[in-house]
Coordinates of N, CA and C and ligand atoms in Angstrom, one line a residue:
M776 N 1.0 -1.1 0.2 CA 0.1 0.0 -0.5 C 1.0 1.1 0.4
A777 N 0.8 2.3 -1.0 CA 1.4 3.5 -1.1 C 0.9 3.9 -0.2
D778 N 2.2 5.5 0.5 CA 1.7 6.4 1.3 C 1.0 7.4 0.1
V779 N 0.0 7.9 0.5 CA -0.4 9.0 -0.2 C 0.5 10.5 -0.1
N780 N 0.9 10.3 0.5 CA 1.9 11.7 1.4 C 3.0 10.8 1.9
T781 N 3.9 11.3 0.8 CA 5.3 10.6 1.1 C 5.9 11.0 2.6
S782 N 5.5 11.9 2.8 CA 6.9 12.8 4.3 C 5.8 12.5 5.2
V783 N 4.8 11.4 5.4 CA 4.0 10.6 6.2 C 5.1 10.1 6.9
G784 N 5.8 9.1 5.7 CA 6.4 7.4 6.0 C 7.3 7.9 6.8
P785 N 8.2 9.0 6.6 CA 9.4 9.1 8.1 C 8.9 9.6 9.6
A786 N 7.8 10.6 9.4 CA 7.7 10.7 11.0 C 6.6 9.6 11.8
E787 N 6.0 8.7 10.5 CA 5.2 7.6 11.5 C 6.4 7.0 11.9
A788 N 7.7 6.5 11.7 CA 8.6 5.5 11.2 C 9.1 6.1 12.6
L789 N 9.4 7.2 12.4 CA 11.0 8.2 14.0 C 9.6 7.4 15.4
L790 N 8.1 8.0 14.9 CA 7.2 7.7 16.3 C 7.3 6.2 17.1
K791 N 7.0 5.7 15.7 CA 6.9 3.8 15.7 C 8.3 3.8 17.1
K792 N 9.6 3.9 16.0 CA 10.9 3.9 17.0 C 11.1 4.3 17.8
S793 N 10.3 5.2 18.4 CA 10.7 5.6 19.5 C 9.4 5.3 20.9
G794 N 8.6 4.2 20.1 CA 7.4 4.1 21.4 C 6.0 5.2 21.7
L795 N 6.5 5.7 20.8 CA 5.2 7.3 21.2 C 4.1 7.1 20.1
K796 N 3.1 7.3 21.0 CA 1.7 6.9 20.1 C 1.6 7.6 19.2
R797 N 0.6 7.6 17.8 CA 1.0 8.3 16.5 C -0.3 9.4 17.1
T798 N -0.1 10.0 17.3 CA -1.3 11.7 17.1 C -0.9 12.3 16.3
P799 N -2.4 13.1 15.9 CA -2.5 14.2 14.5 C -1.1 15.4 14.9
V800 N -0.9 15.9 16.2 CA -0.1 16.4 16.4 C 1.3 16.2 16.6
R801 N 1.4 15.1 16.7 CA 3.1 14.4 16.8 C 3.1 14.6 15.3
I802 N 2.6 13.7 14.5 CA 2.5 13.2 13.2 C 3.2 15.0 11.9
G803 N 2.0 15.8 12.3 CA 2.8 16.9 11.9 C 3.5 18.2 12.4
V804 N 4.5 17.7 13.9 CA 4.9 18.6 13.8 C 6.0 17.8 13.3
L805 N 6.2 16.4 13.3 CA 7.4 16.1 13.0 C 7.5 16.1 11.4
Q806 N 6.1 16.0 10.5 CA 6.3 16.4 9.1 C 7.0 17.5 8.7
V807 N 6.6 18.4 10.0 CA 7.3 20.1 10.0 C 8.6 20.1 9.5
L808 N 9.2 19.5 10.7 CA 10.6 19.3 10.9 C 11.3 18.3 10.3
T809 N 11.2 17.5 10.1 CA 11.4 16.5 8.5 C 11.9 17.6 7.4
N810 N 10.9 18.1 6.8 CA 10.8 18.4 5.3 C 11.4 19.9 5.9
Q811 N 11.9 20.3 7.1 CA 12.9 21.6 6.8 C 14.3 21.3 7.1
Q812 N 14.9 21.7 6.5 CA 16.5 22.0 6.6 C 16.9 22.4 8.0
E813 N 16.7 23.8 8.0 CA 17.2 24.4 9.1 C 16.2 24.3 10.0
P814 N 17.0 24.9 11.4 CA 16.0 24.7 12.6 C 15.2 25.7 13.0
M815 N 14.1 25.8 13.4 CA 12.8 26.1 13.4 C 12.4 26.5 14.8
D816 N 12.2 27.7 15.2 CA 11.2 28.3 16.7 C 9.5 27.4 16.4
V817 N 9.4 28.0 17.6 CA 7.6 27.2 17.9 C 7.1 28.0 16.8
G818 N 7.1 29.4 17.0 CA 6.3 30.4 16.2 C 6.6 30.2 14.2
D819 N 7.3 29.7 14.3 CA 7.7 28.8 12.5 C 6.7 27.8 12.3
I820 N 6.6 26.9 13.4 CA 6.4 25.4 13.2 C 4.8 25.3 13.1
L821 N 4.2 26.5 14.2 CA 2.9 26.9 14.3 C 2.6 27.3 12.9
K822 N 3.4 28.2 12.5 CA 2.5 28.6 11.0 C 1.9 27.5 10.1
L823 N 2.9 26.4 10.0 CA 2.6 25.4 9.1 C 2.0 24.4 9.6
L824 N 1.4 24.2 10.7 CA 0.5 23.3 11.2 C -1.3 23.9 10.9
P825 N -2.1 22.8 11.1 CA -3.7 23.4 11.3 C -3.9 24.3 11.8
S826 N -4.5 25.2 11.8 CA -4.4 26.9 12.5 C -5.3 26.3 14.2
F827 N -6.2 24.9 14.6 CA -6.6 24.8 15.4 C -5.9 24.3 16.1
T828 N -4.5 24.2 15.8 CA -3.6 23.2 17.0 C -3.3 23.8 18.2
E829 N -3.5 24.0 19.4 CA -3.0 24.3 20.6 C -1.1 24.4 21.1
P830 N -0.8 25.8 20.6 CA 0.5 26.1 20.9 C 1.0 25.1 21.9
V831 N 0.2 24.8 23.0 CA 0.3 24.2 24.7 C 0.9 22.2 23.8
T832 N 0.4 22.5 23.3 CA 0.4 20.9 22.7 C 1.7 20.6 21.8
V833 N 1.7 22.1 21.3 CA 3.3 21.8 20.3 C 4.5 21.8 21.1
Y834 N 4.2 22.4 22.4 CA 5.1 22.8 22.9 C 5.5 21.6 23.9
R835 N 4.9 20.8 24.2 CA 4.8 19.7 25.0 C 5.4 18.4 24.3
T836 N 4.4 18.1 23.0 CA 4.6 17.4 22.1 C 6.5 17.5 21.8
L837 N 7.3 19.0 21.3 CA 8.8 19.4 21.1 C 9.0 18.7 22.8
N838 N 9.1 19.0 23.8 CA 10.0 18.6 24.7 C 9.7 16.9 25.1
T839 N 9.0 16.4 24.2 CA 8.5 14.8 24.3 C 9.4 14.1 23.3
F840 N 9.8 15.1 22.0 CA 10.6 14.5 21.7 C 12.1 14.9 21.4
V841 N 12.4 15.9 21.8 CA 13.8 16.3 22.5 C 14.3 15.1 23.4
E842 N 13.0 15.0 24.4 CA 13.6 13.9 25.4 C 13.6 12.3 24.9
K843 N 13.1 12.4 24.1 CA 12.9 10.7 22.8 C 13.9 11.1 21.8
K844 N 15.1 12.0 22.3 CA 15.9 12.0 21.2 C 15.5 12.2 19.5
I845 N 14.5 12.2 19.1 CA 14.0 12.3 17.8 C 14.2 13.6 17.3
I846 N 14.3 14.4 18.0 CA 14.9 15.9 17.3 C 15.9 16.2 18.3
H847 N 16.3 18.0 18.0 CA 17.5 18.5 18.9 C 17.0 19.6 18.8
R848 N 17.8 20.8 19.7 CA 17.7 22.1 19.8 C 18.8 22.9 19.9
V849 N 18.5 24.0 19.9 CA 19.7 24.9 19.9 C 19.4 26.7 19.9
R850 N 19.7 27.0 20.8 CA 19.3 28.5 20.8 C 19.9 29.6 20.4
G851 N 18.9 30.5 19.5 CA 19.9 31.4 18.8 C 19.9 32.9 19.9
E852 N 20.7 33.9 19.1 CA 20.7 34.7 19.4 C 19.6 35.3 20.6
D853 N 18.3 35.1 20.3 CA 17.3 35.6 21.0 C 17.0 34.6 21.8
R854 N 18.0 33.7 22.2 CA 17.6 32.8 23.5 C 16.3 32.2 23.6
S855 N 16.0 31.8 22.2 CA 14.6 31.3 22.1 C 15.1 29.7 21.5
W856 N 14.7 28.6 21.7 CA 15.2 27.7 21.2 C 14.5 27.1 19.7
R857 N 15.3 27.0 18.6 CA 15.1 26.5 17.2 C 15.4 24.7 17.2
Y858 N 14.4 24.1 17.1 CA 14.3 23.2 16.6 C 14.3 22.4 15.7
A859 N 15.2 20.9 15.8 CA 15.6 20.4 14.0 C 15.2 19.1 14.1
A860 N 15.1 18.3 13.0 CA 15.0 16.9 12.9 C 16.5 16.3 13.1
G861 N 16.7 15.4 14.0 CA 17.6 14.4 13.6 C 18.1 13.8 15.1
D862 N 19.0 12.9 15.2 CA 18.7 11.9 16.6 C 20.3 12.5 16.8
F863 N 19.7 12.8 18.1 CA 21.1 13.1 18.5 C 22.1 11.9 20.1
S864 N 21.2 10.8 19.9 CA 21.0 9.9 20.8 C 22.6 9.0 20.9
E865 N 22.9 8.7 20.3 CA 24.0 7.3 20.2 C 25.3 7.9 19.4
A866 N 24.0 7.6 18.2 CA 25.7 7.7 17.0 C 25.7 9.2 17.0
S867 N 27.6 9.5 17.3 CA 28.3 10.7 17.7 C 28.1 11.6 16.2
E868 N 28.3 10.9 15.3 CA 28.7 11.3 13.8 C 26.9 11.8 14.2
H869 N 26.4 11.6 14.4 CA 24.8 13.2 14.1 C 25.1 14.3 14.6
Q870 N 25.8 14.5 15.6 CA 26.6 15.7 16.3 C 26.9 16.4 15.6
H871 N 26.5 17.8 15.1 CA 27.3 18.6 14.3 C 27.2 20.0 15.1
A872 N 27.5 21.2 14.6 CA 28.0 22.2 14.6 C 26.9 23.0 14.0
H873 N 26.4 24.0 15.1 CA 25.4 24.9 14.9 C 26.0 26.7 14.5
F874 N 25.5 27.0 13.3 CA 25.7 28.2 13.3 C 24.5 29.4 13.5
V875 N 25.2 30.6 13.7 CA 24.5 31.9 14.1 C 24.8 33.1 13.4
C876 N 24.0 33.7 12.7 CA 24.1 35.1 12.0 C 24.1 36.2 13.0
D877 N 25.3 36.7 12.8 CA 25.3 37.7 14.2 C 24.4 39.1 13.6
T878 N 24.3 38.6 12.3 CA 23.4 40.1 11.4 C 21.8 39.8 11.5
C879 N 21.6 38.7 11.3 CA 20.1 38.6 11.1 C 19.3 37.5 12.0
G880 N 20.2 36.7 12.0 CA 20.0 35.9 14.0 C 19.7 34.5 13.7
K881 N 20.0 34.3 11.8 CA 19.0 33.0 11.4 C 20.5 31.8 12.3
V882 N 19.9 30.8 11.9 CA 20.4 29.3 13.1 C 20.7 28.3 11.7
E883 N 21.8 27.7 11.6 CA 21.5 26.6 10.6 C 22.6 25.7 11.2
C884 N 21.9 24.3 11.0 CA 22.5 23.1 11.3 C 23.5 23.0 10.1
I885 N 25.0 23.0 10.8 CA 25.9 22.8 10.2 C 26.0 21.3 9.4
S886 N 25.9 20.2 9.0 CA 25.8 18.9 9.3 C 26.9 18.5 8.5
D887 N 27.6 18.7 7.5 CA 29.1 18.6 7.5 C 30.0 19.2 8.9
A888 N 29.8 20.0 9.6 CA 30.9 19.9 10.8 C 30.4 19.2 12.0
K889 N 31.0 18.1 11.9 CA 30.6 17.3 13.2 C 31.7 17.4 13.8
I890 N 31.1 17.6 14.9 CA 31.7 17.4 16.8 C 32.6 16.7 17.0
P891 N 33.6 16.5 17.2 CA 34.7 15.2 16.9 C 34.5 15.1 18.5
M892 N 34.4 13.6 18.8 CA 34.2 13.4 20.4 C 35.6 13.3 20.9
K893 N 36.5 13.4 20.3 CA 37.7 14.0 20.9 C 37.8 15.0 21.8
L894 N 36.7 15.8 21.4 CA 36.6 17.6 21.8 C 36.8 17.2 23.4
L895 N 35.7 16.0 23.7 CA 35.1 16.6 25.1 C 36.5 15.2 26.2
E896 N 37.3 14.9 25.7 CA 38.6 14.3 26.0 C 39.5 15.5 26.2
K897 N 39.3 16.5 25.1 CA 40.7 17.2 25.0 C 40.1 18.4 26.5
I898 N 38.7 19.0 26.4 CA 38.1 20.0 27.2 C 38.6 19.5 29.0
Q899 N 38.3 18.0 28.8 CA 38.3 17.6 30.3 C 37.7 18.0 31.4
P900 N 36.4 18.0 31.2 CA 35.2 18.7 32.6 C 35.7 18.3 33.7
A901 N 35.7 18.6 34.8 CA 36.2 18.8 36.4 C 35.2 17.7 37.1
P902 N 35.6 16.7 38.0 CA 35.3 15.5 38.2 C 33.6 15.7 39.3
G903 N 32.9 15.5 38.9 CA 32.0 15.5 39.2 C 30.7 15.9 38.4
Y904 N 31.2 16.6 37.2 CA 30.1 16.9 35.7 C 29.7 15.9 35.2
R905 N 28.5 15.7 34.8 CA 28.0 14.6 33.7 C 27.9 15.2 32.4
I906 N 28.6 14.9 31.3 CA 28.3 15.9 29.7 C 27.5 14.9 29.7
D907 N 26.3 15.4 28.7 CA 25.2 14.5 28.1 C 25.6 15.0 26.5
H908 N 25.9 15.9 25.9 CA 26.5 16.3 24.8 C 27.2 17.8 24.6
P909 N 27.9 17.6 23.8 CA 28.6 18.7 23.8 C 27.7 19.5 22.8
E910 N 28.0 21.0 22.9 CA 26.9 21.6 21.6 C 28.2 23.3 21.4
V911 N 28.4 22.8 20.0 CA 29.2 23.8 19.4 C 28.6 24.8 18.4
L912 N 28.6 25.7 19.0 CA 27.8 27.8 18.0 C 29.3 28.1 17.4
L913 N 28.7 27.9 16.3 CA 29.9 28.8 15.2 C 29.2 30.3 15.2
H914 N 29.8 31.2 15.6 CA 28.9 32.5 15.2 C 29.8 33.2 14.1
G915 N 28.9 34.5 13.2 CA 29.7 35.1 12.4 C 28.3 36.2 11.4
A916 N 29.2 35.7 9.7 CA 28.4 36.3 9.1 C 27.3 35.1 7.8
C917 N 26.6 34.9 7.7 CA 25.6 34.3 6.5 C 26.1 34.6 5.3
P918 N 26.1 33.8 4.2 CA 26.3 34.3 3.0 C 25.7 35.7 2.7
K919 N 24.0 36.2 3.1 CA 23.4 36.7 2.8 C 23.5 38.1 3.8
C920 N 24.9 37.8 4.3 CA 24.7 39.5 5.4 C 26.3 39.8 4.7
Q921 N 26.9 39.3 4.0 CA 28.4 39.5 3.7 C 28.2 40.3 2.3
Ligands
ZN301 ZN1 22.4 36.4 7.8
ZN302 ZN1 21.4 20.7 14.2

């Protein structure tokens, strides 16, 4: 049986993999994020969902996805979270640097800029701290702002 909407496939597969129930909001949010290359804030995500979608449900859904490590998030210059599809859980090769344009505030996933896991060994956090994952934020000007 073929999917009518091909983008439903990956969203539903991700939900299944993480053991989450399929709900219209969860599927909708995942579809939005998997169709988009750049990290999006909640406002951007809401604009692409049906107008009756409750913002509080979307916030809760995003938190669940981050906890389940289906998506990752990064903060921009305005301190608001941006969310992007991508599993940051086990495979270290999925971890990448993010870029913030200091002129227009755009935040991007730099998927080619993998974070070397050796970085943590080199930084050597003090004993007693548990590091879950490193975050590398590159600042500068995006191609449009130069
Ligand atoms: Zn820019
Ligand atoms: Zn990213």
